[in-house]
Every structure is written in structure tokens, then in C-alpha cells.
mmCIF file of C-alpha atoms and ligand atoms in Angstrom:
data_model
loop_
_atom_site.group_PDB
_atom_site.id
_atom_site.type_symbol
_atom_site.label_atom_id
_atom_site.label_comp_id
_atom_site.label_asym_id
_atom_site.label_seq_id
_atom_site.Cartn_x
_atom_site.Cartn_y
_atom_site.Cartn_z
ATOM 1 C CA MET A 1 -16.517 12.476 -9.027
ATOM 2 C CA LYS A 2 -17.724 9.567 -6.660
ATOM 3 C CA HIS A 3 -16.379 9.095 -3.094
ATOM 4 C CA TRP A 4 -15.984 5.390 -2.816
ATOM 5 C CA PHE A 5 -15.197 3.060 0.131
ATOM 6 C CA PRO A 6 -13.605 -0.352 0.197
ATOM 7 C CA ASN A 7 -16.921 -2.289 -0.063
ATOM 8 C CA GLU A 8 -18.175 -4.903 -2.519
ATOM 9 C CA ASN A 9 -20.408 -2.408 -4.339
ATOM 10 C CA ASP A 10 -17.827 0.390 -4.666
ATOM 11 C CA PHE A 11 -15.001 -2.045 -5.694
ATOM 12 C CA GLU A 12 -17.204 -3.207 -8.578
ATOM 13 C CA GLU A 13 -18.097 0.345 -9.600
ATOM 14 C CA ALA A 14 -14.451 1.458 -9.474
ATOM 15 C CA VAL A 15 -13.263 -1.615 -11.517
ATOM 16 C CA GLU A 16 -16.112 -0.967 -14.001
ATOM 17 C CA ALA A 17 -14.971 2.638 -14.450
ATOM 18 C CA LEU A 18 -11.310 1.380 -15.147
ATOM 19 C CA ARG A 19 -12.507 -1.153 -17.699
ATOM 20 C CA ARG A 20 -14.361 1.751 -19.474
ATOM 21 C CA GLY A 21 -11.161 3.645 -19.727
ATOM 22 C CA GLN A 22 -12.078 6.115 -16.838
ATOM 23 C CA LEU A 23 -9.557 7.061 -14.059
ATOM 24 C CA MET A 24 -9.867 6.701 -10.286
ATOM 25 C CA GLY A 25 -8.178 8.091 -7.323
ATOM 26 C CA TRP A 26 -6.547 5.091 -5.625
ATOM 27 C CA PRO A 27 -5.022 4.567 -2.184
ATOM 28 C CA THR A 28 -1.498 3.057 -1.896
ATOM 29 C CA GLU A 29 0.934 2.702 1.127
ATOM 30 C CA THR A 30 2.839 5.819 -0.196
ATOM 31 C CA VAL A 31 0.505 8.347 -1.590
ATOM 32 C CA TYR A 32 -2.814 8.303 -3.471
ATOM 33 C CA GLY A 33 -2.476 7.642 -7.232
ATOM 34 C CA LEU A 34 -4.552 8.628 -10.264
ATOM 35 C CA ALA A 35 -4.991 5.179 -11.750
ATOM 36 C CA GLY A 36 -5.961 4.082 -15.290
ATOM 37 C CA ASN A 37 -5.664 0.995 -17.407
ATOM 38 C CA ALA A 38 -2.030 0.874 -18.529
ATOM 39 C CA LEU A 39 -2.919 -1.113 -21.608
ATOM 40 C CA ASP A 40 -5.355 1.549 -22.917
ATOM 41 C CA ALA A 41 -3.407 4.349 -24.699
ATOM 42 C CA ASP A 42 -6.582 6.695 -24.416
ATOM 43 C CA ALA A 43 -6.811 6.087 -20.667
ATOM 44 C CA VAL A 44 -3.044 6.772 -20.367
ATOM 45 C CA ALA A 45 -3.395 9.987 -22.294
ATOM 46 C CA SER A 46 -6.272 11.182 -19.974
ATOM 47 C CA ILE A 47 -3.920 10.649 -16.982
ATOM 48 C CA PHE A 48 -1.545 13.239 -18.377
ATOM 49 C CA GLU A 49 -4.502 15.510 -19.229
ATOM 50 C CA ALA A 50 -6.171 15.227 -15.819
ATOM 51 C CA LYS A 51 -2.845 16.049 -14.100
ATOM 52 C CA GLY A 52 -1.773 18.730 -16.527
ATOM 53 C CA ARG A 53 1.439 16.792 -16.593
ATOM 54 C CA PRO A 54 3.900 17.319 -19.474
ATOM 55 C CA THR A 55 4.185 14.172 -21.597
ATOM 56 C CA PHE A 56 7.985 14.052 -21.157
ATOM 57 C CA ASP A 57 7.371 12.684 -17.558
ATOM 58 C CA PRO A 58 6.726 9.106 -17.569
ATOM 59 C CA LEU A 59 4.353 6.989 -15.327
ATOM 60 C CA ILE A 60 4.810 4.077 -13.020
ATOM 61 C CA VAL A 61 2.735 0.934 -13.949
ATOM 62 C CA HIS A 62 1.371 -1.007 -10.930
ATOM 63 C CA ALA A 63 0.879 -4.774 -10.945
ATOM 64 C CA ALA A 64 -0.736 -7.193 -8.583
ATOM 65 C CA ASP A 65 2.381 -9.343 -8.120
ATOM 66 C CA THR A 66 6.047 -9.683 -9.192
ATOM 67 C CA ALA A 67 5.292 -11.972 -12.157
ATOM 68 C CA ALA A 68 2.625 -9.537 -13.432
ATOM 69 C CA ALA A 69 5.033 -6.699 -13.023
ATOM 70 C CA PHE A 70 7.925 -8.346 -14.740
ATOM 71 C CA ALA A 71 5.640 -9.504 -17.601
ATOM 72 C CA LEU A 72 5.533 -5.745 -18.503
ATOM 73 C CA ALA A 73 9.327 -5.654 -19.063
ATOM 74 C CA ASP A 74 11.301 -6.755 -22.042
ATOM 75 C CA SER A 75 14.032 -8.191 -19.839
ATOM 76 C CA VAL A 76 14.636 -8.165 -16.183
ATOM 77 C CA PRO A 77 18.393 -7.653 -14.826
ATOM 78 C CA PRO A 78 19.423 -10.117 -11.976
ATOM 79 C CA GLU A 79 19.819 -7.119 -9.651
ATOM 80 C CA ALA A 80 16.056 -6.210 -10.191
ATOM 81 C CA ARG A 81 15.016 -9.701 -9.531
ATOM 82 C CA ASP A 82 16.830 -9.696 -6.319
ATOM 83 C CA LEU A 83 15.393 -6.348 -5.106
ATOM 84 C CA ALA A 84 11.862 -7.432 -6.053
ATOM 85 C CA GLU A 85 12.263 -10.568 -4.082
ATOM 86 C CA ARG A 86 13.271 -8.617 -0.985
ATOM 87 C CA PHE A 87 11.120 -5.513 -1.119
ATOM 88 C CA TRP A 88 7.913 -6.301 -3.097
ATOM 89 C CA PRO A 89 5.113 -5.729 -2.474
ATOM 90 C CA GLY A 90 6.289 -2.254 -1.100
ATOM 91 C CA PRO A 91 7.415 1.249 -1.814
ATOM 92 C CA LEU A 92 9.975 0.426 -4.405
ATOM 93 C CA THR A 93 9.743 1.177 -8.142
ATOM 94 C CA LEU A 94 12.021 -0.603 -10.743
ATOM 95 C CA VAL A 95 12.924 0.990 -14.022
ATOM 96 C CA LEU A 96 13.275 -1.788 -16.529
ATOM 97 C CA PRO A 97 13.716 -2.163 -20.292
ATOM 98 C CA ARG A 98 10.327 -1.611 -21.780
ATOM 99 C CA ARG A 99 8.130 -3.974 -23.717
ATOM 100 C CA PRO A 100 7.662 -2.212 -27.141
ATOM 101 C CA ASP A 101 3.958 -3.140 -27.633
ATOM 102 C CA LEU A 102 2.708 -1.065 -24.483
ATOM 103 C CA PRO A 103 1.407 2.582 -25.043
ATOM 104 C CA ASP A 104 4.484 4.797 -25.712
ATOM 105 C CA LEU A 105 3.096 7.456 -23.595
ATOM 106 C CA LEU A 106 3.520 5.341 -20.501
ATOM 107 C CA SER A 107 7.244 5.821 -20.464
ATOM 108 C CA ALA A 108 7.148 9.128 -22.442
ATOM 109 C CA GLY A 109 9.190 7.929 -25.258
ATOM 110 C CA LEU A 110 12.013 6.404 -23.114
ATOM 111 C CA ASN A 111 13.187 2.889 -23.728
ATOM 112 C CA THR A 112 12.526 1.901 -20.087
ATOM 113 C CA LEU A 113 9.289 1.476 -18.101
ATOM 114 C CA ALA A 114 8.843 1.917 -14.265
ATOM 115 C CA VAL A 115 6.991 -0.817 -12.512
ATOM 116 C CA ARG A 116 5.870 -1.341 -8.817
ATOM 117 C CA VAL A 117 3.905 -3.953 -6.849
ATOM 118 C CA PRO A 118 2.132 -1.916 -4.064
ATOM 119 C CA SER A 119 1.422 -3.441 -0.714
ATOM 120 C CA HIS A 120 -1.682 -1.587 0.279
ATOM 121 C CA PRO A 121 -4.505 -4.103 0.636
ATOM 122 C CA VAL A 122 -7.124 -1.900 -1.184
ATOM 123 C CA ALA A 123 -4.661 -1.148 -4.062
ATOM 124 C CA ARG A 124 -4.054 -4.893 -4.429
ATOM 125 C CA GLU A 125 -7.788 -5.605 -4.376
ATOM 126 C CA VAL A 126 -8.379 -3.323 -7.336
ATOM 127 C CA LEU A 127 -5.483 -4.670 -9.214
ATOM 128 C CA VAL A 128 -6.635 -8.311 -8.593
ATOM 129 C CA ARG A 129 -10.338 -7.575 -9.392
ATOM 130 C CA SER A 130 -9.656 -5.665 -12.535
ATOM 131 C CA GLY A 131 -6.895 -8.014 -13.731
ATOM 132 C CA LEU A 132 -5.279 -4.864 -15.322
ATOM 133 C CA PRO A 133 -1.854 -3.334 -14.805
ATOM 134 C CA LEU A 134 -2.638 0.288 -13.622
ATOM 135 C CA ALA A 135 -0.595 3.353 -14.596
ATOM 136 C CA ALA A 136 -0.724 5.581 -11.593
ATOM 137 C CA PRO A 137 1.155 8.826 -10.901
ATOM 138 C CA SER A 138 0.491 10.570 -7.684
ATOM 139 C CA ALA A 139 -3.013 12.051 -7.879
ATOM 140 C CA ASN A 140 -1.964 15.808 -7.704
ATOM 141 C CA ARG A 141 -2.037 18.377 -10.472
ATOM 142 C CA PHE A 142 1.384 18.628 -11.983
ATOM 143 C CA GLY A 143 4.011 20.152 -9.771
ATOM 144 C CA ARG A 144 1.703 20.344 -6.718
ATOM 145 C CA ILE A 145 1.911 18.521 -3.410
ATOM 146 C CA SER A 146 1.109 14.753 -3.596
ATOM 147 C CA PRO A 147 -2.200 13.626 -1.988
ATOM 148 C CA THR A 148 -2.098 11.495 1.235
ATOM 149 C CA CYS A 149 -5.837 11.252 1.854
ATOM 150 C CA ALA A 150 -8.961 11.004 -0.411
ATOM 151 C CA GLU A 151 -9.925 14.654 0.573
ATOM 152 C CA HIS A 152 -6.759 15.892 -1.083
ATOM 153 C CA VAL A 153 -7.511 13.862 -4.289
ATOM 154 C CA LEU A 154 -11.219 15.301 -4.427
ATOM 155 C CA GLU A 155 -9.636 18.738 -4.020
ATOM 156 C CA GLU A 156 -6.916 18.157 -6.796
ATOM 157 C CA MET A 157 -9.053 16.416 -9.386
ATOM 158 C CA ARG A 158 -12.419 18.389 -9.024
ATOM 159 C CA GLY A 159 -14.102 18.856 -12.247
ATOM 160 C CA GLN A 160 -11.848 16.333 -14.212
ATOM 161 C CA PRO A 161 -14.402 14.571 -16.494
ATOM 162 C CA ARG A 162 -12.376 11.359 -16.786
ATOM 163 C CA VAL A 163 -11.940 10.816 -13.047
ATOM 164 C CA ALA A 164 -14.851 8.502 -12.030
ATOM 165 C CA GLY A 165 -14.228 8.602 -8.353
ATOM 166 C CA VAL A 166 -11.735 8.231 -5.465
ATOM 167 C CA MET A 167 -11.585 5.077 -3.260
ATOM 168 C CA ASP A 168 -11.170 6.303 0.370
ATOM 169 C CA ALA A 169 -9.012 4.063 2.614
ATOM 170 C CA GLY A 170 -7.987 6.759 4.909
ATOM 171 C CA PRO A 171 -4.540 8.366 5.218
ATOM 172 C CA CYS A 172 -1.475 6.792 3.632
ATOM 173 C CA ALA A 173 0.784 4.894 5.951
ATOM 174 C CA LEU A 174 4.037 6.146 4.442
ATOM 175 C CA GLY A 175 3.239 9.602 3.107
ATOM 176 C CA VAL A 176 6.099 9.873 0.625
ATOM 177 C CA GLU A 177 6.375 8.223 -2.832
ATOM 178 C CA SER A 178 8.251 5.082 -3.702
ATOM 179 C CA THR A 179 11.961 4.859 -4.085
ATOM 180 C CA VAL A 180 12.650 4.774 -7.868
ATOM 181 C CA VAL A 181 15.738 2.487 -8.785
ATOM 182 C CA GLY A 182 17.178 1.900 -12.280
ATOM 183 C CA PHE A 183 19.724 -0.336 -13.796
ATOM 184 C CA PRO A 184 21.754 1.612 -16.463
ATOM 185 C CA GLY A 185 24.080 -1.148 -17.335
ATOM 186 C CA ARG A 186 27.443 -2.745 -16.234
ATOM 187 C CA GLY A 187 25.641 -3.778 -12.998
ATOM 188 C CA ARG A 188 24.958 -0.311 -11.819
ATOM 189 C CA VAL A 189 22.029 0.134 -9.454
ATOM 190 C CA VAL A 190 20.992 3.744 -9.239
ATOM 191 C CA VAL A 191 18.472 5.549 -6.987
ATOM 192 C CA TYR A 192 16.711 8.131 -9.151
ATOM 193 C CA ARG A 193 14.334 9.293 -6.534
ATOM 194 C CA THR A 194 14.619 8.652 -2.777
ATOM 195 C CA GLY A 195 11.453 7.715 -1.100
ATOM 196 C CA GLY A 196 9.510 5.305 1.178
ATOM 197 C CA LEU A 197 12.085 2.478 1.044
ATOM 198 C CA PRO A 198 15.191 4.042 2.880
ATOM 199 C CA VAL A 199 18.606 3.977 1.021
ATOM 200 C CA GLU A 200 20.042 2.269 3.999
ATOM 201 C CA LYS A 201 17.732 -0.721 3.543
ATOM 202 C CA LEU A 202 18.586 -0.898 -0.247
ATOM 203 C CA ARG A 203 22.268 -0.673 0.488
ATOM 204 C CA GLY A 204 21.843 -3.761 2.757
ATOM 205 C CA ALA A 205 21.043 -5.596 -0.507
ATOM 206 C CA VAL A 206 23.166 -3.647 -2.886
ATOM 207 C CA PRO A 207 26.376 -2.377 -1.176
ATOM 208 C CA ALA A 208 27.414 -0.525 -4.420
ATOM 209 C CA LEU A 209 24.183 1.314 -4.681
ATOM 210 C CA GLU A 210 24.411 4.777 -6.171
ATOM 211 C CA VAL A 211 22.239 7.723 -5.328
ATOM 212 C CA VAL A 212 21.984 10.292 -8.079
ATOM 213 C CA ASP A 213 22.179 13.912 -7.177
ATOM 214 C CA VAL A 214 19.540 15.865 -9.118
ATOM 215 C CA ARG A 215 21.771 18.667 -10.036
ATOM 216 C CA ARG A 216 24.513 16.346 -11.402
ATOM 217 C CA ALA A 217 22.452 13.882 -13.192
ATOM 218 C CA GLU A 218 22.648 15.711 -16.535
ATOM 219 C CA ASP A 219 26.440 15.254 -16.474
ATOM 220 C CA ASP A 220 26.289 11.469 -16.245
ATOM 221 C CA PRO A 221 26.620 10.272 -19.783
ATOM 222 C CA GLU A 222 25.491 6.727 -19.070
ATOM 223 C CA LEU A 223 22.292 7.963 -17.491
ATOM 224 C CA ALA A 224 21.422 10.529 -20.121
ATOM 225 C CA VAL A 225 22.406 8.451 -23.189
ATOM 226 C CA ARG A 226 20.248 5.535 -22.024
ATOM 227 C CA GLY A 227 17.314 7.643 -21.412
ATOM 228 C CA GLU A 228 17.238 6.508 -17.835
ATOM 229 C CA GLN A 229 17.480 9.836 -16.209
ATOM 230 C CA SER A 230 14.429 10.155 -13.954
ATOM 231 C CA PRO A 231 12.371 13.181 -15.029
ATOM 232 C CA GLY A 232 11.260 12.813 -11.416
ATOM 233 C CA MET A 233 14.426 14.705 -10.864
ATOM 234 C CA LEU A 234 12.795 17.687 -12.201
ATOM 235 C CA ALA A 235 14.351 20.199 -9.639
ATOM 236 C CA ARG A 236 11.177 22.047 -8.755
ATOM 237 C CA HIS A 237 8.321 19.759 -7.777
ATOM 238 C CA TYR A 238 6.069 18.944 -4.857
ATOM 239 C CA ALA A 239 5.517 22.666 -4.442
ATOM 240 C CA PRO A 240 3.069 24.578 -2.393
ATOM 241 C CA SER A 241 1.850 27.931 -4.073
ATOM 242 C CA THR A 242 3.323 29.744 -1.177
ATOM 243 C CA PRO A 243 7.134 30.321 -1.558
ATOM 244 C CA LEU A 244 8.996 28.038 0.757
ATOM 245 C CA ARG A 245 12.419 28.711 2.333
ATOM 246 C CA LEU A 246 14.346 25.698 3.562
ATOM 247 C CA LEU A 247 16.778 26.144 6.574
ATOM 248 C CA GLU A 248 19.391 23.822 7.964
ATOM 249 C CA ALA A 249 18.454 22.187 11.294
ATOM 250 C CA GLY A 250 19.163 24.808 14.017
ATOM 251 C CA GLU A 251 19.524 27.706 11.629
ATOM 252 C CA THR A 252 17.777 30.850 12.697
ATOM 253 C CA PRO A 253 15.483 32.564 10.237
ATOM 254 C CA ALA A 254 16.356 36.061 9.169
ATOM 255 C CA VAL A 255 13.908 38.748 10.183
ATOM 256 C CA SER A 256 11.186 39.605 7.753
ATOM 257 C CA VAL A 257 8.124 41.784 7.533
ATOM 258 C CA GLY A 258 5.852 39.337 5.772
ATOM 259 C CA ARG A 259 3.442 36.874 7.574
ATOM 260 C CA ARG A 260 5.069 33.483 7.769
ATOM 261 C CA GLY A 261 4.079 29.962 8.475
ATOM 262 C CA TRP A 262 6.437 27.410 10.050
ATOM 263 C CA LEU A 263 7.202 23.779 9.345
ATOM 264 C CA CYS A 264 9.374 22.162 11.869
ATOM 265 C CA PHE A 265 10.584 18.708 12.670
ATOM 266 C CA SER A 266 10.046 18.045 16.344
ATOM 267 C CA GLU A 267 10.156 21.230 18.233
ATOM 268 C CA ARG A 268 8.031 24.072 18.123
ATOM 269 C CA PRO A 269 10.090 27.133 17.864
ATOM 270 C CA GLU A 270 9.318 30.571 19.371
ATOM 271 C CA VAL A 271 7.524 32.019 16.350
ATOM 272 C CA GLU A 272 4.389 33.853 15.521
ATOM 273 C CA GLY A 273 1.895 32.588 13.022
ATOM 274 C CA PRO A 274 0.741 29.191 11.815
ATOM 275 C CA VAL A 275 3.049 26.347 12.847
ATOM 276 C CA GLU A 276 3.003 22.573 11.886
ATOM 277 C CA VAL A 277 5.284 20.228 13.877
ATOM 278 C CA LEU A 278 6.066 17.011 11.789
ATOM 279 C CA SER A 279 6.497 14.775 14.803
ATOM 280 C CA LYS A 280 6.756 15.755 18.486
ATOM 281 C CA GLN A 281 8.603 12.528 19.231
ATOM 282 C CA GLY A 282 11.153 13.221 16.440
ATOM 283 C CA ASP A 283 9.995 10.099 14.528
ATOM 284 C CA LEU A 284 10.910 10.367 10.853
ATOM 285 C CA ALA A 285 8.226 7.797 9.925
ATOM 286 C CA GLU A 286 5.626 9.886 11.584
ATOM 287 C CA ALA A 287 7.056 13.022 9.955
ATOM 288 C CA ALA A 288 6.860 11.363 6.437
ATOM 289 C CA THR A 289 3.216 10.411 6.976
ATOM 290 C CA ARG A 290 2.300 14.036 7.975
ATOM 291 C CA LEU A 291 4.615 15.938 5.560
ATOM 292 C CA PHE A 292 2.318 16.636 2.662
ATOM 293 C CA ALA A 293 -0.868 17.276 4.724
ATOM 294 C CA CYS A 294 1.214 19.796 6.881
ATOM 295 C CA LEU A 295 2.424 21.540 3.768
ATOM 296 C CA ARG A 296 -1.042 21.718 2.302
ATOM 297 C CA ARG A 297 -2.426 23.278 5.574
ATOM 298 C CA LEU A 298 0.460 25.888 5.619
ATOM 299 C CA ASP A 299 -0.223 26.642 2.001
ATOM 300 C CA ALA A 300 -3.912 27.233 2.719
ATOM 301 C CA ALA A 301 -3.103 29.428 5.779
ATOM 302 C CA GLY A 302 -2.702 32.589 3.722
ATOM 303 C CA VAL A 303 0.883 33.441 4.631
ATOM 304 C CA ASP A 304 3.483 35.142 2.480
ATOM 305 C CA GLU A 305 6.249 32.580 3.127
ATOM 306 C CA ILE A 306 6.624 29.125 4.627
ATOM 307 C CA ILE A 307 9.792 28.540 6.581
ATOM 308 C CA ALA A 308 10.837 24.871 6.902
ATOM 309 C CA TRP A 309 13.737 23.182 8.681
ATOM 310 C CA LYS A 310 15.487 20.179 7.337
ATOM 311 C CA VAL A 311 15.020 16.885 9.218
ATOM 312 C CA PRO A 312 17.912 14.499 10.060
ATOM 313 C CA ASN A 313 19.305 13.120 6.718
ATOM 314 C CA GLN A 314 18.866 9.408 7.320
ATOM 315 C CA GLY A 315 16.135 6.798 6.663
ATOM 316 C CA LEU A 316 12.879 8.395 5.475
ATOM 317 C CA GLY A 317 14.521 11.730 6.379
ATOM 318 C CA ARG A 318 16.347 11.648 3.017
ATOM 319 C CA ALA A 319 12.948 11.514 1.133
ATOM 320 C CA ILE A 320 11.467 14.308 3.361
ATOM 321 C CA ASN A 321 14.543 16.466 2.722
ATOM 322 C CA ASP A 322 14.403 15.739 -0.973
ATOM 323 C CA ARG A 323 10.709 16.741 -1.282
ATOM 324 C CA LEU A 324 11.424 19.950 0.899
ATOM 325 C CA SER A 325 14.322 21.082 -1.249
ATOM 326 C CA ARG A 326 12.254 20.724 -4.420
ATOM 327 C CA ALA A 327 9.445 22.621 -2.903
ATOM 328 C CA ALA A 328 11.975 25.335 -2.069
ATOM 329 C CA PHE A 329 13.852 25.458 -5.343
HETATM 330 O O1 LIG B 1 4.664 5.956 -4.626
HETATM 331 C C1 LIG B 1 4.602 6.204 -5.764
HETATM 332 O O2 LIG B 1 5.599 5.987 -6.610
HETATM 333 C C2 LIG B 1 3.334 6.854 -6.328
HETATM 334 C C3 LIG B 1 2.186 5.808 -6.210
HETATM 335 C C4 LIG B 1 0.819 6.283 -6.722
HETATM 336 O O3 LIG B 1 2.598 4.584 -6.507
HETATM 337 N N1 LIG B 1 3.403 7.179 -7.636
HETATM 338 C C5 LIG B 1 4.249 8.274 -8.076
HETATM 339 O O4 LIG B 1 4.175 8.545 -9.371
HETATM 340 O O5 LIG B 1 4.888 8.885 -7.376
HETATM 341 P P1 LIG B 1 4.672 9.781 -10.063
HETATM 342 O O6 LIG B 1 4.261 9.735 -11.554
HETATM 343 O O7 LIG B 1 4.294 10.953 -9.303
HETATM 344 O O8 LIG B 1 6.260 9.713 -10.051
HETATM 345 C C6 LIG B 1 6.768 8.703 -10.930
HETATM 346 C C7 LIG B 1 8.315 8.838 -10.791
HETATM 347 C C8 LIG B 1 8.854 10.127 -11.452
HETATM 348 O O9 LIG B 1 10.019 10.541 -10.684
HETATM 349 C C9 LIG B 1 9.098 9.660 -12.814
HETATM 350 O O10 LIG B 1 10.179 10.640 -13.452
HETATM 351 C C10 LIG B 1 9.867 8.350 -12.493
HETATM 352 O O11 LIG B 1 8.984 7.672 -11.517
HETATM 353 N N2 LIG B 1 9.950 7.486 -13.669
HETATM 354 C C11 LIG B 1 8.791 6.895 -14.328
HETATM 355 N N3 LIG B 1 9.245 6.314 -15.463
HETATM 356 C C12 LIG B 1 10.623 6.219 -15.463
HETATM 357 C C13 LIG B 1 11.552 5.823 -16.343
HETATM 358 N N4 LIG B 1 11.225 5.016 -17.432
HETATM 359 N N5 LIG B 1 12.867 6.156 -16.141
HETATM 360 C C14 LIG B 1 13.118 6.884 -15.000
HETATM 361 N N6 LIG B 1 12.281 7.360 -14.221
HETATM 362 C C15 LIG B 1 11.022 7.089 -14.384
HETATM 363 MG MG1 LIG B 2 4.143 12.821 -8.499
#
């Protein structure tokens, strides 16, 4: 696997690899993706293979601009146009009715397709130079922690023959994945996955915005019947290999004999063992940026258990708490 940097030569090599049907580790403002040509069914299949991802979990297709993104959809609800105008390029994914001629595997047999226009300049450069829509899930092995720097991708994708290289643009600015929004009909606008675009901002545009609770999604007949339930709601996800226990802010951990590592929001508690503080200043944006890297370090620390505390449940804090509760499931 090559380690590329954003220069003329490496951009060309990366784009050539994509044209040949190979995959690349690709920086975005949220997390690093594993990108392949969305129009090439074989390349799409190899994304699932490289990730070890079950084929019922659909991908996000990335496009250089809104027109190119909407060209991938069969139709675009007015609510989606409005959100795209406000928030693209950026950490927002829209689930739209799918165009039937695109590879089936992209949307895992659902009648919808997830699309997004990323804002990262290096991501955009690859999209523009290749002229291709790029299918890109996060570049981690299935169920593992999403990568937020090129080294994580090298670690996760080592030995995968179809991954030609990773383009290194440093750590991701946001650190959590995009917010996924769907339109299941009758004007409903539903958040399937909280993420880098805070719910409060979306609500400014769509006051009636619904946020689906992972555990109740199966009971919503409209979501299930229309195949719009986001498999990203898979309850356990983003998990370190070490068991993780999630505590309420201010909760005191029970005594234990095992060796423990600690993930705290802003204050370092009186504890023994490896500690990671997400943001000394208590800044949720900084906490989001550091979340996955801190989890990876604790996972590598050889402890029996990771104890994590919830962060304030507002803004990016919702996405952080969502990822932590899935890691803890
Ligand atoms: O920030 C991100 O979104 C990153 C970067 C690389 O763009 N990508 C990412 O992809 O997180 P992935 O594959 O790890 O997550 C895709 C999410 C999942 O929750 C998936 O279930 C949901 O999008 N999704 C994809 N297609 C869908 C569809 N047709 N209906 C509902 N949910 C869908
Ligand atoms: Mg993922």
C-alpha cells in the first residue's frame, strides 16, 4: 500500500488506481474513507471485501458538487434540495431514491442511495481529477473504530491487495462521521445517524426534524417498509476490542480488580492506569476530533476494560455519545 501526499505526482497515481478499479484511503473532513469508483460494480464489491463488511450495509457515494450528487438519484425531494443548499459541501449525507442503473451493491439492495459532497480540499481534488463518483465507507475493518489519520488507515488496511494506497492529508478536522438524513415520505425528515453536522443546526433549517432512536427504529413501520432504516443503526459498532463501559457524567466507577483505561471528557479523574482526556477546555469540537484516536490508544494499552464518561449531549456531543454507546453495547 502506497503512502501518498497531496502533490501532483501522487494525485495522478491515486486517480489512475481508481480508474483501474483499485481502492484508496482518502481523507475527508469527517474521517478517512476507503474510496472506489461507484460506477464499477467490481470495485464496489472489493470495498466490502477489504472492510470485511456484510453486504446488507450500504455505502455513501461522494460527488464533487451538488449537481453531480443529485445526478445519482432518481428524484430529489424539495427538503433535500434545501438541505444541500445550506450544508453542502460538508458533513451531511442525504438518503435519496436510487437510480436503478447504478451497482446494486452500493445500496445493499435498498431502493435508496446515500450521497454526500465532502468539503475537504484533498477529497474534492480527487473527485474533480477523476471525474468519478466515489463510494467510500469509513476506512476501518467492519465494526472497528473509524480512522482519523492516514496511519490508522495503513493499520486497518494492511495486506489488502485492492487498496493501492492512502493519501495523507493529516488528521481529520471533525473526527466523527457525517450526519445521515433520510426522507421517508409525507415530508418527514429523519436523522438516521447523528454526526458532524449537529442536529441543532439541521433543526434551524427543518424545525420538524426527527431523530431516530436506534432501539426503536425497528418499530417504525414507515422506515422499515420503505427500506430506509439506516443499517448504520447497527447497535454495536465503532468498537475497540477491549470491553468498554460507559458512565453518566459524574458517575463513579464501581471497584474492580482488572486493569482499566479511562476516557474522560475534560477533567482527569483520580484514577490509576492509562488516561485519555478528550478536551482539557471542555470543547466538544476538539473532543470529536480526538475521540477515535483516544479510543485506539486505550485499546492498544493492554487494559482489561475501558471506562468512558458521556459528554454533554448537545452539538457534536450527540455524535460522540452515540459512538460511545455503540462501542459499549
Ligand atoms: O463521514 C462519513 O460519512 C464517512 C466519510 C468517508 O464520508 N463515511 C462513512 O461511511 O461513515 P460508512 O459506510 O461508515 O457509513 C455509512 C452510513 C451507515 O450508517 C449506513 O448504514 C448509512 O450511511 N447508509 C448508507 N446508505 C444508506 C441508505 N440507502 N439508507 C439508509 N442509510 C444508509
Ligand atoms: Mg463506518
